[in-house]
CSV table of C-alpha atoms in Angstrom, one decimal:
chain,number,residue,atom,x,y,z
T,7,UNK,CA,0.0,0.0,0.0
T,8,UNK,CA,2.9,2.6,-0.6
T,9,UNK,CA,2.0,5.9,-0.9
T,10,UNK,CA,4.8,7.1,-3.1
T,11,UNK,CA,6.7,4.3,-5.1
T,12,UNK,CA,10.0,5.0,-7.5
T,13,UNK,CA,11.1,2.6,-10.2
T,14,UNK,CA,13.6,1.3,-10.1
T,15,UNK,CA,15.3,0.9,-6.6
T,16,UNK,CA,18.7,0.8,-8.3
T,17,UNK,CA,20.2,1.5,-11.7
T,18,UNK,CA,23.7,1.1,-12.9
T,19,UNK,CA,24.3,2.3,-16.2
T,20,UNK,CA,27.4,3.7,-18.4
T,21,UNK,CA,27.8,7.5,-19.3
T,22,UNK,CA,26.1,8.8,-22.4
T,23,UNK,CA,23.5,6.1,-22.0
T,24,UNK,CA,19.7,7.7,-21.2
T,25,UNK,CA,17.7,6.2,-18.9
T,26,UNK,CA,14.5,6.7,-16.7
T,27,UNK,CA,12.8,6.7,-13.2
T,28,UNK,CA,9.5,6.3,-12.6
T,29,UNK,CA,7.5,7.8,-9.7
T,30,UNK,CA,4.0,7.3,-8.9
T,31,UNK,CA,1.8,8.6,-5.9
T,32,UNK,CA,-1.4,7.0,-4.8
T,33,UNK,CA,-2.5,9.9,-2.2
T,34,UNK,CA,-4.4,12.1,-4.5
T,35,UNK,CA,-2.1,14.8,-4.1
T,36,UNK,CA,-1.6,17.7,-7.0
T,37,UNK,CA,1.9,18.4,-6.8
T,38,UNK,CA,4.7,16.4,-7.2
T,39,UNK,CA,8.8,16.8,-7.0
T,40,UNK,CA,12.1,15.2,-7.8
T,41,UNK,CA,14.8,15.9,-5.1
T,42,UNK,CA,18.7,14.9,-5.9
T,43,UNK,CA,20.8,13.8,-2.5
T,44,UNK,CA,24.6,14.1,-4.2
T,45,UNK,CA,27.1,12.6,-2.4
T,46,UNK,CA,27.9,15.4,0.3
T,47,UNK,CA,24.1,14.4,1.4
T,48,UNK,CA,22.4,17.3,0.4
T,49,UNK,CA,18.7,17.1,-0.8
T,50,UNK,CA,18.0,19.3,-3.7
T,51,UNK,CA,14.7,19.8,-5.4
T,52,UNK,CA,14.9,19.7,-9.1
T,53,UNK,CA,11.6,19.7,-10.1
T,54,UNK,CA,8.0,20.5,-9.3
T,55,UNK,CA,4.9,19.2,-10.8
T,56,UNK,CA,1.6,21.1,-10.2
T,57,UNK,CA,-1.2,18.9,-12.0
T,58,UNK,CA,1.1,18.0,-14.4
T,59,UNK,CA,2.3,21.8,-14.6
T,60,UNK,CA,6.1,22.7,-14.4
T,61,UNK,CA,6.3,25.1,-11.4
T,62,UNK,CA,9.6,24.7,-10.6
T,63,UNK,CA,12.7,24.3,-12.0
T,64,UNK,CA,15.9,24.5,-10.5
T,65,UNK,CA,19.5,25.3,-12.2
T,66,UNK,CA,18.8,21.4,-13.9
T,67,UNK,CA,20.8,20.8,-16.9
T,68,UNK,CA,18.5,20.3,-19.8
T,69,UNK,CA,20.0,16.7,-20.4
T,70,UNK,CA,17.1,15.6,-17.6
T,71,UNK,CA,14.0,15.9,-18.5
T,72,UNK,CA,10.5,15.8,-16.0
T,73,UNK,CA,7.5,14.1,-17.9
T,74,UNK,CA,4.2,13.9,-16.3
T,75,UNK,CA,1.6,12.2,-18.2
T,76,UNK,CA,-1.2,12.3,-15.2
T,77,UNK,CA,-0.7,14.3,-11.7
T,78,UNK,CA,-0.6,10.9,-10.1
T,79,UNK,CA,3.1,10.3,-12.3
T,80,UNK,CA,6.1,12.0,-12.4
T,81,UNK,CA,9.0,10.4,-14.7
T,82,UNK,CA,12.5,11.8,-14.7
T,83,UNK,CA,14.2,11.3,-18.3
T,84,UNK,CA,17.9,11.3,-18.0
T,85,UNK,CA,19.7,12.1,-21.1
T,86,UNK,CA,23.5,11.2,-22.3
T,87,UNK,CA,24.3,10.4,-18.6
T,88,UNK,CA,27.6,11.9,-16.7
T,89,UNK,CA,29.4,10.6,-13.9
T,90,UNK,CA,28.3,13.4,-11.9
T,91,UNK,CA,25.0,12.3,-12.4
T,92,UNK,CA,25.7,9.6,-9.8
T,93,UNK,CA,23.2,10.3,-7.0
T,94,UNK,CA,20.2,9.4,-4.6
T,95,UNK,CA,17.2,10.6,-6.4
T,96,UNK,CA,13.8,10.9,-4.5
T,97,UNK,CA,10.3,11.6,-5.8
T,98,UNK,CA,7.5,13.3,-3.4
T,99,UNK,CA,4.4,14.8,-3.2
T,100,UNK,CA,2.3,16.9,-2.0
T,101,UNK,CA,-0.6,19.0,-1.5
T,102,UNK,CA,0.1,22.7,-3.2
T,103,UNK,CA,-0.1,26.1,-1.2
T,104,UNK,CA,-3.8,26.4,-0.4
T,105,UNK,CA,-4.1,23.1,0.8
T,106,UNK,CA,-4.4,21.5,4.0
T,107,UNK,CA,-1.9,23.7,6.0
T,108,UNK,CA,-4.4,27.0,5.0
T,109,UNK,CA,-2.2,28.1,1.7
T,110,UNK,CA,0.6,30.0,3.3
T,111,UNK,CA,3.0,27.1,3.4
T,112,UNK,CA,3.9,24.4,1.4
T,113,UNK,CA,1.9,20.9,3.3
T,114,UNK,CA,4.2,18.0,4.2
T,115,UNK,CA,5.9,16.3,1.9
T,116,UNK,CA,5.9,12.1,1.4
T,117,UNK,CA,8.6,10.7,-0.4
T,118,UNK,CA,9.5,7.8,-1.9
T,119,UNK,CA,12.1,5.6,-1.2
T,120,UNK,CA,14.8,6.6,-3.6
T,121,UNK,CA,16.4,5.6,-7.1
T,122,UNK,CA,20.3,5.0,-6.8
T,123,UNK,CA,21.9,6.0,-9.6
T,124,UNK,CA,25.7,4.8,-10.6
T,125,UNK,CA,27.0,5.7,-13.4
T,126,UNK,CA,30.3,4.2,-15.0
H,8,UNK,CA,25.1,28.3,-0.9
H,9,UNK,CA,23.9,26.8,2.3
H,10,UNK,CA,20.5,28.2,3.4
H,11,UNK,CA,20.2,25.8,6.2
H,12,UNK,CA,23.0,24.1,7.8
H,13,UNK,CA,23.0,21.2,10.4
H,14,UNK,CA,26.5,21.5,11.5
H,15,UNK,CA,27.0,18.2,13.3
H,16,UNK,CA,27.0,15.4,11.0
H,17,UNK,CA,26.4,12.9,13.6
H,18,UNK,CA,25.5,12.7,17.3
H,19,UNK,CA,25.0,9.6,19.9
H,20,UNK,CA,22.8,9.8,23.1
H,21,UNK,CA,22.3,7.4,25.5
H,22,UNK,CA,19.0,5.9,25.8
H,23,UNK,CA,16.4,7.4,27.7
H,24,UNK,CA,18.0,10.5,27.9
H,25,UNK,CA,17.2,13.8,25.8
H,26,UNK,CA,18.8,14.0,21.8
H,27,UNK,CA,19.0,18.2,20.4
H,28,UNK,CA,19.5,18.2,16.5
H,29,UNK,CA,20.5,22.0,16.3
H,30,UNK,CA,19.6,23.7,12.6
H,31,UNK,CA,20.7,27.0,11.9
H,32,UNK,CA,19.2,29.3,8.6
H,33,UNK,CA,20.2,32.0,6.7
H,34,UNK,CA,17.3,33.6,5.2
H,35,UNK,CA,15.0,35.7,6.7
H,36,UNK,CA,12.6,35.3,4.8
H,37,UNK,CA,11.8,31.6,5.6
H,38,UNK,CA,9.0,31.1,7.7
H,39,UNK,CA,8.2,27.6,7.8
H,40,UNK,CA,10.2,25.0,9.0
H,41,UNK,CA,10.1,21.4,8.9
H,42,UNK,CA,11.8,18.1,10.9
H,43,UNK,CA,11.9,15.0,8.3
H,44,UNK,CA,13.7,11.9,9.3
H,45,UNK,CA,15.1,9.1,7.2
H,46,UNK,CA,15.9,5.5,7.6
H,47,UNK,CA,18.3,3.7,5.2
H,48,UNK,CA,17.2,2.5,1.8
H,49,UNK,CA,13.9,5.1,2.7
H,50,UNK,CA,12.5,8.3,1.8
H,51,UNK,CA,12.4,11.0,4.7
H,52,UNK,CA,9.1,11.1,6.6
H,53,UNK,CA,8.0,14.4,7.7
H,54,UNK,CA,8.4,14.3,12.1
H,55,UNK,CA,7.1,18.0,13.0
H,56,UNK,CA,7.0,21.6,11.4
H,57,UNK,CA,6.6,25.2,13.3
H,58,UNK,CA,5.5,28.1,11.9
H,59,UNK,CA,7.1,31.1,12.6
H,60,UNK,CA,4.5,32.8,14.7
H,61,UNK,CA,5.3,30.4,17.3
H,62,UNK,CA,8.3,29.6,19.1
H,63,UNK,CA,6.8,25.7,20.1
H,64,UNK,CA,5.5,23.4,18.9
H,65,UNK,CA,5.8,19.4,20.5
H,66,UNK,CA,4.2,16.2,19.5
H,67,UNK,CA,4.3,13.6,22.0
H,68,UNK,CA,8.3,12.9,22.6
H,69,UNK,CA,8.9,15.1,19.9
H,70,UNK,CA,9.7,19.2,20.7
H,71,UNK,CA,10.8,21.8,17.8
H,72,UNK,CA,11.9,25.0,19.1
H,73,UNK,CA,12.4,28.1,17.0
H,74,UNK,CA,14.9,31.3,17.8
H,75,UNK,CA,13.9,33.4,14.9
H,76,UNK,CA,16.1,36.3,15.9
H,77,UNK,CA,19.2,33.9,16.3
H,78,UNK,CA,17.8,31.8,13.0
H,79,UNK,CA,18.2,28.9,14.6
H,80,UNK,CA,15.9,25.9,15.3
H,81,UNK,CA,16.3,22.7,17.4
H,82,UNK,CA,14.5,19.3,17.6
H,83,UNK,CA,14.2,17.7,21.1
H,84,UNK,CA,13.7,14.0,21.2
H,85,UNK,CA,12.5,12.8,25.1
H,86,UNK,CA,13.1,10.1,25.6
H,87,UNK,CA,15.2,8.7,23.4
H,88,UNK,CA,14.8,5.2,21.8
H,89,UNK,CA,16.4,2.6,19.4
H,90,UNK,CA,14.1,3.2,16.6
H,91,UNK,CA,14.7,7.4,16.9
H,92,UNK,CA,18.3,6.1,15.3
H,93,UNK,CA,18.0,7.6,11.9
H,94,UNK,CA,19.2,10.6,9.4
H,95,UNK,CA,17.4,14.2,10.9
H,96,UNK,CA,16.7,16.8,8.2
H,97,UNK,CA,16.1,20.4,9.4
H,98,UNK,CA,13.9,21.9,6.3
H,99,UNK,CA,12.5,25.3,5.9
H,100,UNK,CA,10.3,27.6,3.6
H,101,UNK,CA,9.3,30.7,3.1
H,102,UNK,CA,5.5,32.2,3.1
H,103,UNK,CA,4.0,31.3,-0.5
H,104,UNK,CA,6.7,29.7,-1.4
H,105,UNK,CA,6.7,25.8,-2.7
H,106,UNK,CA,10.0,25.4,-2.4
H,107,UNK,CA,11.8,23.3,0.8
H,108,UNK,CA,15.4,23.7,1.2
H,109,UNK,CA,16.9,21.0,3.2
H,110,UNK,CA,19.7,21.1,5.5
H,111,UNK,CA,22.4,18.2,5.2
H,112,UNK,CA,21.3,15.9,8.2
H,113,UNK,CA,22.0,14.9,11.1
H,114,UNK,CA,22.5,11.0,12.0
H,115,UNK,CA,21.4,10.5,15.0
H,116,UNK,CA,22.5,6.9,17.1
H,117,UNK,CA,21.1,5.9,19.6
H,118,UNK,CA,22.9,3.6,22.3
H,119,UNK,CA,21.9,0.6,24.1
């Protein structure tokens, strides 16, 4: 019964290769977010669905690419992979502003358990 | 640019007794802040938030306390238990603003 599930758990792959990461949320939320963890730990939003609307997007390189083809799906398209690329990748969601917290702050977000990505 | 630090990487407390996770911001402008903590192999779950009109906010053994004129926050954990071993994320946001910034974590062990 997971609320937020990625796809796949792990994914080794060699540079210049594309590849992609699913993420699905069964909580009926509208807005939904990629988040890289590099390997100094930090969590970093990338992305930020809003009904399948781009609301945010961070200083991304265009090589990866957000696709969401309902609001309950957000897929991250990873073109001509680097080494650098090599990171802990988590997909959320969440209710946007003007949901349950009364619209002045952004409502919890639930996460999914993470993509590892290597690349060789 | 780090908007919110966590400047201890790691920290161990006995248990029973009383863990502090100690965040520290930079932005004045934030106004929201958020607790999340993270097993291995696992997403972080939210723990607690606090809005910036208060200065408290506690959820059973759970206690967030906010300075805003010293920007800095702290999570009280009392008492402390195996499971509480984990990764602690100090988050925070500003008014209108969908955007979380994260702080790097703080893993928290627990001893026997």
């Amino acid at each position: 019964d997971t609320a937020v599930s990625q796809t796949p758990k792990y994914l080794v792959t060699q540079m210049g290769n594309d590849k992609s990461i699913k993420c699905e949320q069964n909580l009926g939320h509208d807005t939904m977010y990629w988040y890289k963890q590099d390997s100094k730990k930090f969590l970093k939003i990338m992305f930020s669905y809003n009904n399948k609307e781009l609301i945010i997007n961070e200083t991304v390189p265009n090589r990866f690419s957000p696709k969401s083809p309902d609001k309950a799906h957000l897929n991250l398209h990873i073109n001509s992979l680097e080494l650098g690329d090599s990171a802990v990748y988590f997909c959320a969601s969440s209710q946007p502003l003007g949901g349950i917290s009364g619209g002045l702050f952004p409502d919890t977000q639930y996460f999914g358990p993470g993509t590892r990505l290597t690349v060789l | 640019d780090q908007q919110v630090k966590q400047n201890s990487p790691s920290l161990s407390v006995q248990e029973g007794r009383i863990s502090i996770l100690n965040c520290d911001y930079t932005n004045s402008m934030f106004d929201y802040f958020l607790w999340y903590k993270k097993y291995p192999a696992e997403g972080p779950t939210f723990l607690i938030s606090i809005s910036s009109i208060k200065d408290k906010n506690e959820d059973g053994r759970f206690t967030v306390f906010l300075n805003k004129s010293a920007k800095h926050l702290s999570l009280h954990i009392v008492p402390s238990q195996p499971g509480d071993s984990a990764v602690y994320f100090c988050a925070a946001s500003g008014v209108r603003d969908d955007k979380i910034i994260f702080g790097k974590g703080t893993r928290l062990h627990i001893l026997p």
